[in-house]
Short mmCIF file of N, CA and C in Angstrom, two decimals:
data_model
loop_
_atom_site.label_atom_id
_atom_site.label_comp_id
_atom_site.label_asym_id
_atom_site.label_seq_id
_atom_site.Cartn_x
_atom_site.Cartn_y
_atom_site.Cartn_z
N MET A 1 70.91 128.73 161.75
CA MET A 1 69.65 129.25 162.25
C MET A 1 68.86 128.07 162.85
N ASP A 2 68.31 128.24 164.04
CA ASP A 2 67.58 127.14 164.67
C ASP A 2 66.17 126.99 164.08
N GLU A 3 65.54 125.87 164.37
CA GLU A 3 64.22 125.55 163.80
C GLU A 3 63.13 126.52 164.26
N PHE A 4 63.25 127.03 165.47
CA PHE A 4 62.24 127.96 165.98
C PHE A 4 62.29 129.28 165.20
N THR A 5 63.50 129.76 164.93
CA THR A 5 63.66 130.99 164.15
C THR A 5 63.18 130.78 162.73
N LYS A 6 63.54 129.64 162.13
CA LYS A 6 63.08 129.33 160.76
C LYS A 6 61.55 129.32 160.70
N LEU A 7 60.93 128.69 161.71
CA LEU A 7 59.47 128.63 161.72
C LEU A 7 58.87 130.02 161.87
N SER A 8 59.40 130.81 162.78
CA SER A 8 58.90 132.18 162.97
C SER A 8 58.99 132.99 161.68
N MET A 9 60.11 132.85 161.00
CA MET A 9 60.30 133.60 159.75
C MET A 9 59.32 133.11 158.68
N ALA A 10 59.13 131.81 158.57
CA ALA A 10 58.22 131.27 157.56
C ALA A 10 56.78 131.71 157.82
N LEU A 11 56.35 131.63 159.08
CA LEU A 11 54.97 131.98 159.41
C LEU A 11 54.69 133.47 159.31
N SER A 12 55.72 134.28 159.37
CA SER A 12 55.53 135.73 159.28
C SER A 12 55.41 136.22 157.84
N LYS A 13 55.62 135.33 156.87
CA LYS A 13 55.50 135.72 155.46
C LYS A 13 54.03 135.89 155.08
N PRO A 14 53.62 137.10 154.76
CA PRO A 14 52.19 137.33 154.47
C PRO A 14 51.71 136.62 153.21
N LYS A 15 52.61 136.34 152.27
CA LYS A 15 52.19 135.70 151.02
C LYS A 15 52.20 134.17 151.09
N LEU A 16 52.66 133.60 152.19
CA LEU A 16 52.65 132.15 152.32
C LEU A 16 51.21 131.70 152.58
N PRO A 17 50.66 130.85 151.71
CA PRO A 17 49.26 130.43 151.90
C PRO A 17 49.10 129.56 153.14
N VAL A 18 47.85 129.42 153.57
CA VAL A 18 47.55 128.64 154.77
C VAL A 18 48.16 127.24 154.70
N GLU A 19 48.03 126.58 153.56
CA GLU A 19 48.57 125.23 153.40
C GLU A 19 50.09 125.22 153.62
N GLY A 20 50.76 126.25 153.17
CA GLY A 20 52.20 126.36 153.38
C GLY A 20 52.54 126.54 154.84
N LYS A 21 51.73 127.31 155.55
CA LYS A 21 51.96 127.51 156.98
C LYS A 21 51.73 126.21 157.75
N LEU A 22 50.68 125.48 157.38
CA LEU A 22 50.44 124.18 158.01
C LEU A 22 51.66 123.27 157.86
N ARG A 23 52.17 123.22 156.64
CA ARG A 23 53.33 122.36 156.36
C ARG A 23 54.56 122.82 157.14
N GLU A 24 54.80 124.13 157.18
CA GLU A 24 55.96 124.65 157.93
C GLU A 24 55.89 124.25 159.40
N ILE A 25 54.71 124.34 160.00
CA ILE A 25 54.54 123.99 161.41
C ILE A 25 54.84 122.51 161.62
N CYS A 26 54.23 121.66 160.80
CA CYS A 26 54.42 120.20 160.98
C CYS A 26 55.85 119.77 160.67
N VAL A 27 56.47 120.33 159.66
CA VAL A 27 57.85 119.98 159.33
C VAL A 27 58.79 120.40 160.47
N ALA A 28 58.60 121.61 160.98
CA ALA A 28 59.44 122.07 162.09
C ALA A 28 59.26 121.17 163.30
N LEU A 29 58.04 120.82 163.60
CA LEU A 29 57.76 119.95 164.75
C LEU A 29 58.43 118.59 164.57
N HIS A 30 58.36 118.05 163.38
CA HIS A 30 58.99 116.75 163.11
C HIS A 30 60.51 116.83 163.24
N LYS A 31 61.11 117.93 162.81
CA LYS A 31 62.56 118.10 162.94
C LYS A 31 62.96 118.25 164.41
N LEU A 32 62.15 118.95 165.19
CA LEU A 32 62.46 119.19 166.60
C LEU A 32 62.20 117.97 167.47
N ILE A 33 61.25 117.15 167.07
CA ILE A 33 60.91 115.94 167.83
C ILE A 33 60.92 114.76 166.86
N PRO A 34 62.10 114.34 166.42
CA PRO A 34 62.18 113.29 165.40
C PRO A 34 61.69 111.93 165.89
N GLN A 35 61.56 111.74 167.18
CA GLN A 35 61.04 110.48 167.70
C GLN A 35 59.56 110.32 167.38
N ALA A 36 58.87 111.41 167.11
CA ALA A 36 57.46 111.34 166.73
C ALA A 36 57.37 110.87 165.28
N ASN A 37 56.76 109.71 165.09
CA ASN A 37 56.61 109.16 163.75
C ASN A 37 55.53 109.87 162.95
N ARG A 38 54.63 110.51 163.66
CA ARG A 38 53.52 111.23 163.03
C ARG A 38 53.34 112.55 163.76
N VAL A 39 53.25 113.64 163.02
CA VAL A 39 52.94 114.95 163.60
C VAL A 39 51.75 115.52 162.84
N SER A 40 50.91 116.23 163.57
CA SER A 40 49.71 116.75 162.92
C SER A 40 49.25 118.04 163.57
N LEU A 41 48.44 118.77 162.83
CA LEU A 41 47.86 120.03 163.28
C LEU A 41 46.35 119.94 163.09
N TRP A 42 45.63 120.20 164.17
CA TRP A 42 44.18 120.08 164.20
C TRP A 42 43.57 121.43 164.59
N SER A 43 42.37 121.70 164.12
CA SER A 43 41.64 122.87 164.60
C SER A 43 40.45 122.41 165.45
N LEU A 44 40.16 123.21 166.47
CA LEU A 44 38.96 123.03 167.28
C LEU A 44 37.85 123.86 166.67
N ASN A 45 36.66 123.32 166.59
CA ASN A 45 35.55 124.14 166.12
C ASN A 45 35.18 125.15 167.21
N PRO A 46 34.43 126.20 166.89
CA PRO A 46 34.13 127.24 167.89
C PRO A 46 33.45 126.72 169.15
N GLU A 47 32.67 125.65 169.04
CA GLU A 47 31.98 125.09 170.19
C GLU A 47 32.89 124.20 171.04
N LYS A 48 34.09 123.92 170.56
CA LYS A 48 35.07 123.07 171.25
C LYS A 48 34.56 121.64 171.42
N ASP A 49 33.72 121.19 170.45
CA ASP A 49 33.20 119.83 170.57
C ASP A 49 33.60 118.93 169.40
N SER A 50 34.52 119.41 168.56
CA SER A 50 35.12 118.55 167.55
C SER A 50 36.46 119.15 167.10
N ILE A 51 37.31 118.27 166.62
CA ILE A 51 38.59 118.70 166.05
C ILE A 51 38.71 118.11 164.65
N THR A 52 39.35 118.88 163.77
CA THR A 52 39.56 118.45 162.40
C THR A 52 41.03 118.51 162.09
N CYS A 53 41.55 117.44 161.50
CA CYS A 53 42.96 117.38 161.12
C CYS A 53 43.15 118.13 159.80
N HIS A 54 44.03 119.12 159.82
CA HIS A 54 44.33 119.88 158.61
C HIS A 54 45.59 119.41 157.92
N LEU A 55 46.47 118.76 158.68
CA LEU A 55 47.66 118.18 158.07
C LEU A 55 48.28 117.18 159.03
N LEU A 56 48.55 115.99 158.51
CA LEU A 56 49.28 114.96 159.25
C LEU A 56 50.39 114.47 158.34
N ILE A 57 51.61 114.47 158.87
CA ILE A 57 52.77 113.98 158.11
C ILE A 57 53.42 112.86 158.92
N ASP A 58 53.72 111.75 158.23
CA ASP A 58 54.40 110.66 158.93
C ASP A 58 55.85 110.56 158.48
N ASP A 59 56.59 109.63 159.09
CA ASP A 59 58.02 109.46 158.78
C ASP A 59 58.30 109.22 157.31
N ALA A 60 57.39 108.54 156.64
CA ALA A 60 57.58 108.22 155.22
C ALA A 60 57.24 109.40 154.32
N GLY A 61 56.77 110.49 154.90
CA GLY A 61 56.41 111.65 154.09
C GLY A 61 54.98 111.61 153.59
N ASN A 62 54.23 110.60 154.02
CA ASN A 62 52.82 110.52 153.64
C ASN A 62 52.05 111.64 154.32
N VAL A 63 51.11 112.21 153.60
CA VAL A 63 50.32 113.32 154.09
C VAL A 63 48.85 112.94 154.06
N SER A 64 48.15 113.27 155.13
CA SER A 64 46.70 113.09 155.12
C SER A 64 46.06 114.25 155.86
N HIS A 65 44.75 114.38 155.71
CA HIS A 65 44.02 115.49 156.34
C HIS A 65 42.53 115.26 156.15
N GLY A 66 41.75 116.09 156.80
CA GLY A 66 40.31 116.12 156.56
C GLY A 66 39.47 115.26 157.49
N PHE A 67 40.05 114.47 158.35
CA PHE A 67 39.23 113.66 159.25
C PHE A 67 38.98 114.42 160.54
N SER A 68 37.86 114.09 161.18
CA SER A 68 37.44 114.79 162.40
C SER A 68 37.16 113.81 163.52
N LEU A 69 37.30 114.32 164.74
CA LEU A 69 36.97 113.56 165.94
C LEU A 69 36.03 114.42 166.78
N ALA A 70 35.00 113.79 167.35
CA ALA A 70 33.98 114.52 168.10
C ALA A 70 34.09 114.28 169.59
N LYS A 71 33.83 115.33 170.36
CA LYS A 71 33.85 115.23 171.82
C LYS A 71 32.85 114.19 172.31
N ALA A 72 31.71 114.07 171.63
CA ALA A 72 30.71 113.08 172.04
C ALA A 72 31.28 111.66 172.04
N ASP A 73 32.25 111.40 171.15
CA ASP A 73 32.86 110.08 171.07
C ASP A 73 34.08 109.94 171.96
N PHE A 74 34.73 111.05 172.31
CA PHE A 74 35.99 111.02 173.06
C PHE A 74 36.01 112.08 174.16
N PRO A 75 35.02 112.07 175.06
CA PRO A 75 34.91 113.15 176.05
C PRO A 75 36.12 113.24 176.99
N GLU A 76 36.73 112.12 177.33
CA GLU A 76 37.88 112.14 178.24
C GLU A 76 39.03 112.95 177.65
N TYR A 77 39.30 112.74 176.37
CA TYR A 77 40.38 113.48 175.71
C TYR A 77 40.05 114.97 175.64
N PHE A 78 38.88 115.32 175.16
CA PHE A 78 38.51 116.73 175.01
C PHE A 78 38.56 117.45 176.36
N ASP A 79 38.04 116.81 177.41
CA ASP A 79 38.08 117.44 178.73
C ASP A 79 39.51 117.67 179.19
N ALA A 80 40.38 116.68 178.97
CA ALA A 80 41.78 116.78 179.42
C ALA A 80 42.55 117.85 178.65
N ILE A 81 42.44 117.87 177.33
CA ILE A 81 43.24 118.81 176.54
C ILE A 81 42.77 120.25 176.78
N ILE A 82 41.47 120.46 176.93
CA ILE A 82 40.97 121.81 177.18
C ILE A 82 41.36 122.27 178.59
N LYS A 83 41.25 121.39 179.55
CA LYS A 83 41.54 121.76 180.95
C LYS A 83 43.03 121.95 181.21
N HIS A 84 43.87 121.07 180.65
CA HIS A 84 45.30 121.07 181.00
C HIS A 84 46.21 121.64 179.92
N GLN A 85 45.70 121.89 178.72
CA GLN A 85 46.45 122.40 177.56
C GLN A 85 47.42 121.39 176.98
N VAL A 86 47.77 120.37 177.73
CA VAL A 86 48.71 119.35 177.27
C VAL A 86 48.17 117.98 177.66
N VAL A 87 48.38 117.01 176.78
CA VAL A 87 48.14 115.61 177.11
C VAL A 87 49.45 114.88 176.81
N ASN A 88 50.06 114.39 177.87
CA ASN A 88 51.32 113.65 177.77
C ASN A 88 50.99 112.20 178.10
N ALA A 89 50.93 111.37 177.07
CA ALA A 89 50.51 109.98 177.22
C ALA A 89 51.55 109.03 176.61
N PRO A 90 52.63 108.73 177.37
CA PRO A 90 53.63 107.80 176.85
C PRO A 90 53.06 106.40 176.62
N ASP A 91 52.06 106.02 177.41
CA ASP A 91 51.33 104.77 177.21
C ASP A 91 49.90 105.14 176.85
N ALA A 92 49.73 105.65 175.64
CA ALA A 92 48.46 106.23 175.22
C ALA A 92 47.30 105.25 175.26
N ARG A 93 47.58 103.98 175.04
CA ARG A 93 46.48 103.00 175.02
C ARG A 93 45.92 102.73 176.41
N ASN A 94 46.65 103.10 177.45
CA ASN A 94 46.18 102.90 178.82
C ASN A 94 46.04 104.20 179.61
N HIS A 95 46.28 105.33 178.98
CA HIS A 95 46.16 106.63 179.63
C HIS A 95 44.68 106.98 179.76
N LYS A 96 44.28 107.55 180.91
CA LYS A 96 42.85 107.81 181.15
C LYS A 96 42.23 108.79 180.15
N ALA A 97 43.02 109.70 179.61
CA ALA A 97 42.47 110.68 178.66
C ALA A 97 42.50 110.21 177.21
N THR A 98 43.29 109.18 176.91
CA THR A 98 43.47 108.80 175.50
C THR A 98 43.07 107.36 175.17
N ALA A 99 42.82 106.53 176.17
CA ALA A 99 42.44 105.14 175.90
C ALA A 99 41.17 105.07 175.05
N CYS A 100 40.38 106.11 175.07
CA CYS A 100 39.15 106.16 174.26
C CYS A 100 39.42 106.08 172.76
N PHE A 101 40.65 106.35 172.34
CA PHE A 101 41.01 106.31 170.92
C PHE A 101 41.45 104.92 170.44
N ASN A 102 41.58 103.96 171.33
CA ASN A 102 42.19 102.67 170.99
C ASN A 102 41.63 102.03 169.73
N GLU A 103 40.37 101.73 169.71
CA GLU A 103 39.79 100.97 168.60
C GLU A 103 39.76 101.73 167.28
N VAL A 104 39.36 102.99 167.33
CA VAL A 104 39.15 103.72 166.07
C VAL A 104 40.36 104.47 165.55
N TYR A 105 41.37 104.71 166.41
CA TYR A 105 42.49 105.53 165.96
C TYR A 105 43.85 104.90 166.26
N PHE A 106 44.10 104.54 167.51
CA PHE A 106 45.43 104.03 167.87
C PHE A 106 45.73 102.67 167.23
N GLU A 107 44.85 101.70 167.38
CA GLU A 107 45.13 100.37 166.85
C GLU A 107 45.27 100.36 165.33
N PRO A 108 44.36 100.98 164.58
CA PRO A 108 44.52 100.98 163.12
C PRO A 108 45.79 101.70 162.65
N ASN A 109 46.28 102.67 163.43
CA ASN A 109 47.46 103.45 163.04
C ASN A 109 48.72 103.05 163.80
N ASP A 110 48.64 101.97 164.61
CA ASP A 110 49.79 101.43 165.35
C ASP A 110 50.39 102.46 166.30
N ILE A 111 49.56 103.31 166.90
CA ILE A 111 50.03 104.37 167.78
C ILE A 111 50.08 103.88 169.23
N TYR A 112 51.20 104.18 169.90
CA TYR A 112 51.38 103.78 171.29
C TYR A 112 51.60 104.96 172.23
N SER A 113 52.14 106.06 171.73
CA SER A 113 52.42 107.21 172.58
C SER A 113 51.94 108.48 171.89
N LEU A 114 51.50 109.44 172.71
CA LEU A 114 50.93 110.67 172.18
C LEU A 114 51.35 111.84 173.06
N LEU A 115 51.63 112.96 172.43
CA LEU A 115 51.93 114.21 173.13
C LEU A 115 51.23 115.32 172.37
N ASP A 116 50.24 115.96 173.00
CA ASP A 116 49.45 117.00 172.35
C ASP A 116 49.53 118.29 173.16
N TYR A 117 49.42 119.41 172.44
CA TYR A 117 49.43 120.72 173.09
C TYR A 117 48.50 121.67 172.34
N ILE A 118 47.82 122.52 173.09
CA ILE A 118 46.84 123.47 172.54
C ILE A 118 47.53 124.67 171.88
N ILE A 119 46.94 125.14 170.79
CA ILE A 119 47.28 126.42 170.17
C ILE A 119 46.16 127.39 170.56
N HIS A 120 46.54 128.57 171.02
CA HIS A 120 45.57 129.56 171.48
C HIS A 120 45.51 130.77 170.54
N HIS A 121 44.36 131.43 170.58
CA HIS A 121 44.19 132.75 169.97
C HIS A 121 43.38 133.57 170.95
N ASP A 122 43.94 134.68 171.40
CA ASP A 122 43.28 135.53 172.41
C ASP A 122 42.85 134.70 173.62
N PHE A 123 43.72 133.83 174.07
CA PHE A 123 43.53 132.98 175.24
C PHE A 123 42.44 131.93 175.08
N GLU A 124 41.97 131.73 173.87
CA GLU A 124 40.97 130.70 173.58
C GLU A 124 41.63 129.58 172.80
N PRO A 125 41.38 128.32 173.15
CA PRO A 125 41.94 127.21 172.37
C PRO A 125 41.33 127.16 170.97
N VAL A 126 42.19 127.13 169.95
CA VAL A 126 41.71 127.07 168.56
C VAL A 126 42.28 125.88 167.80
N GLY A 127 43.33 125.26 168.33
CA GLY A 127 43.94 124.15 167.61
C GLY A 127 44.76 123.27 168.53
N ILE A 128 45.25 122.19 167.96
CA ILE A 128 46.06 121.24 168.71
C ILE A 128 47.20 120.78 167.83
N LEU A 129 48.40 120.77 168.39
CA LEU A 129 49.55 120.15 167.75
C LEU A 129 49.71 118.77 168.37
N CYS A 130 49.94 117.78 167.54
CA CYS A 130 49.97 116.40 168.01
C CYS A 130 51.23 115.69 167.53
N CYS A 131 51.88 114.99 168.47
CA CYS A 131 53.02 114.12 168.16
C CYS A 131 52.63 112.71 168.57
N GLU A 132 52.88 111.75 167.69
CA GLU A 132 52.54 110.36 167.96
C GLU A 132 53.72 109.45 167.64
N VAL A 133 53.85 108.40 168.44
CA VAL A 133 54.89 107.39 168.20
C VAL A 133 54.19 106.08 167.88
N THR A 134 54.63 105.45 166.80
CA THR A 134 54.07 104.17 166.38
C THR A 134 55.03 103.04 166.73
N GLY A 135 54.48 101.84 166.81
CA GLY A 135 55.29 100.64 166.97
C GLY A 135 55.60 100.25 168.40
N SER A 136 55.83 101.22 169.28
CA SER A 136 56.13 100.92 170.69
C SER A 136 55.92 102.18 171.52
N LYS A 137 55.87 102.00 172.83
CA LYS A 137 55.69 103.12 173.74
C LYS A 137 56.96 103.97 173.78
N PHE A 138 56.77 105.26 174.07
CA PHE A 138 57.89 106.19 174.14
C PHE A 138 57.65 107.16 175.28
N GLU A 139 58.62 107.31 176.13
CA GLU A 139 58.55 108.25 177.25
C GLU A 139 59.03 109.61 176.77
N TRP A 140 58.13 110.58 176.72
CA TRP A 140 58.46 111.92 176.26
C TRP A 140 59.41 112.58 177.25
N GLN A 141 60.42 113.25 176.74
CA GLN A 141 61.40 113.94 177.58
C GLN A 141 61.01 115.41 177.71
N GLU A 142 61.53 116.04 178.75
CA GLU A 142 61.19 117.44 179.03
C GLU A 142 61.55 118.36 177.86
N ASN A 143 62.67 118.11 177.19
CA ASN A 143 63.06 118.97 176.06
C ASN A 143 62.07 118.83 174.90
N GLN A 144 61.49 117.66 174.72
CA GLN A 144 60.50 117.47 173.66
C GLN A 144 59.19 118.19 173.99
N ILE A 145 58.81 118.12 175.26
CA ILE A 145 57.60 118.82 175.70
C ILE A 145 57.78 120.32 175.54
N LYS A 146 58.95 120.82 175.92
CA LYS A 146 59.24 122.25 175.77
C LYS A 146 59.24 122.66 174.30
N SER A 147 59.80 121.82 173.43
CA SER A 147 59.80 122.13 171.99
C SER A 147 58.38 122.19 171.44
N LEU A 148 57.54 121.25 171.85
CA LEU A 148 56.15 121.26 171.39
C LEU A 148 55.44 122.53 171.85
N LYS A 149 55.62 122.89 173.11
CA LYS A 149 55.00 124.11 173.63
C LYS A 149 55.49 125.34 172.87
N ARG A 150 56.78 125.37 172.58
CA ARG A 150 57.35 126.53 171.89
C ARG A 150 56.81 126.64 170.46
N VAL A 151 56.70 125.50 169.78
CA VAL A 151 56.12 125.52 168.43
C VAL A 151 54.66 125.97 168.49
N ALA A 152 53.93 125.51 169.50
CA ALA A 152 52.53 125.94 169.66
C ALA A 152 52.46 127.44 169.91
N ASN A 153 53.35 127.96 170.73
CA ASN A 153 53.35 129.40 171.01
C ASN A 153 53.71 130.22 169.78
N ILE A 154 54.71 129.78 169.04
CA ILE A 154 55.08 130.47 167.79
C ILE A 154 53.91 130.41 166.81
N SER A 155 53.29 129.25 166.70
CA SER A 155 52.16 129.08 165.80
C SER A 155 51.01 129.99 166.19
N SER A 156 50.79 130.12 167.50
CA SER A 156 49.68 130.98 167.94
C SER A 156 49.93 132.44 167.62
N ILE A 157 51.17 132.87 167.71
CA ILE A 157 51.49 134.26 167.41
C ILE A 157 51.20 134.60 165.94
N PHE A 158 51.63 133.70 165.05
CA PHE A 158 51.56 134.01 163.62
C PHE A 158 50.38 133.38 162.89
N PHE A 159 49.75 132.39 163.49
CA PHE A 159 48.87 131.57 162.68
C PHE A 159 47.51 131.29 163.30
N ALA A 160 47.32 131.52 164.59
CA ALA A 160 46.10 131.10 165.27
C ALA A 160 44.85 131.73 164.69
N GLN A 161 44.90 133.00 164.28
CA GLN A 161 43.71 133.64 163.70
C GLN A 161 43.29 132.91 162.43
N GLU A 162 44.25 132.55 161.59
CA GLU A 162 43.91 131.82 160.37
C GLU A 162 43.36 130.44 160.70
N LEU A 163 43.92 129.78 161.72
CA LEU A 163 43.44 128.47 162.13
C LEU A 163 42.01 128.58 162.65
N GLN A 164 41.72 129.63 163.39
CA GLN A 164 40.36 129.84 163.88
C GLN A 164 39.41 130.08 162.71
N ASN A 165 39.85 130.79 161.70
CA ASN A 165 38.99 131.05 160.54
C ASN A 165 38.68 129.79 159.76
N ILE A 166 39.66 128.89 159.59
CA ILE A 166 39.39 127.67 158.83
C ILE A 166 38.56 126.68 159.62
N ALA A 167 38.51 126.83 160.97
CA ALA A 167 37.70 125.96 161.80
C ALA A 167 36.23 126.37 161.79
N SER A 168 35.96 127.64 161.48
CA SER A 168 34.58 128.14 161.53
C SER A 168 33.77 127.72 160.32
#
């Protein structure tokens, strides 16, 4: 059974708690894009002016969550992700939409490449799936971008309403 089918089946379980769904999404994403050293799931607040990390998993299995980023501090990123649905930044420290993260996020976490995609609910952005590469730059391949989009679409079908509720 492929990872997309496994994810769809896991997210369709009505008794799986929100935390379990978050983990299923991030684990599937990490398996599908193993080059990403860090994968995370964020929610957008209703005003679309901040995002909150609900789960971040790194290669070592470390888990973190609960931190937020505000549009007031990172307007280039927020404008790009909302307008284009995807931010593909193989050289994230020099990309026009992501260089704003250098001092407070990329440098402390050794991040060099980023690939983000929006999760929608009723055609409204409610969350973001994020893949990051640490240690060196990485050129994202088309199959990885397609996998990220597919995970976002699966997540939106089964999970976006819950993600919107936890963001409110």
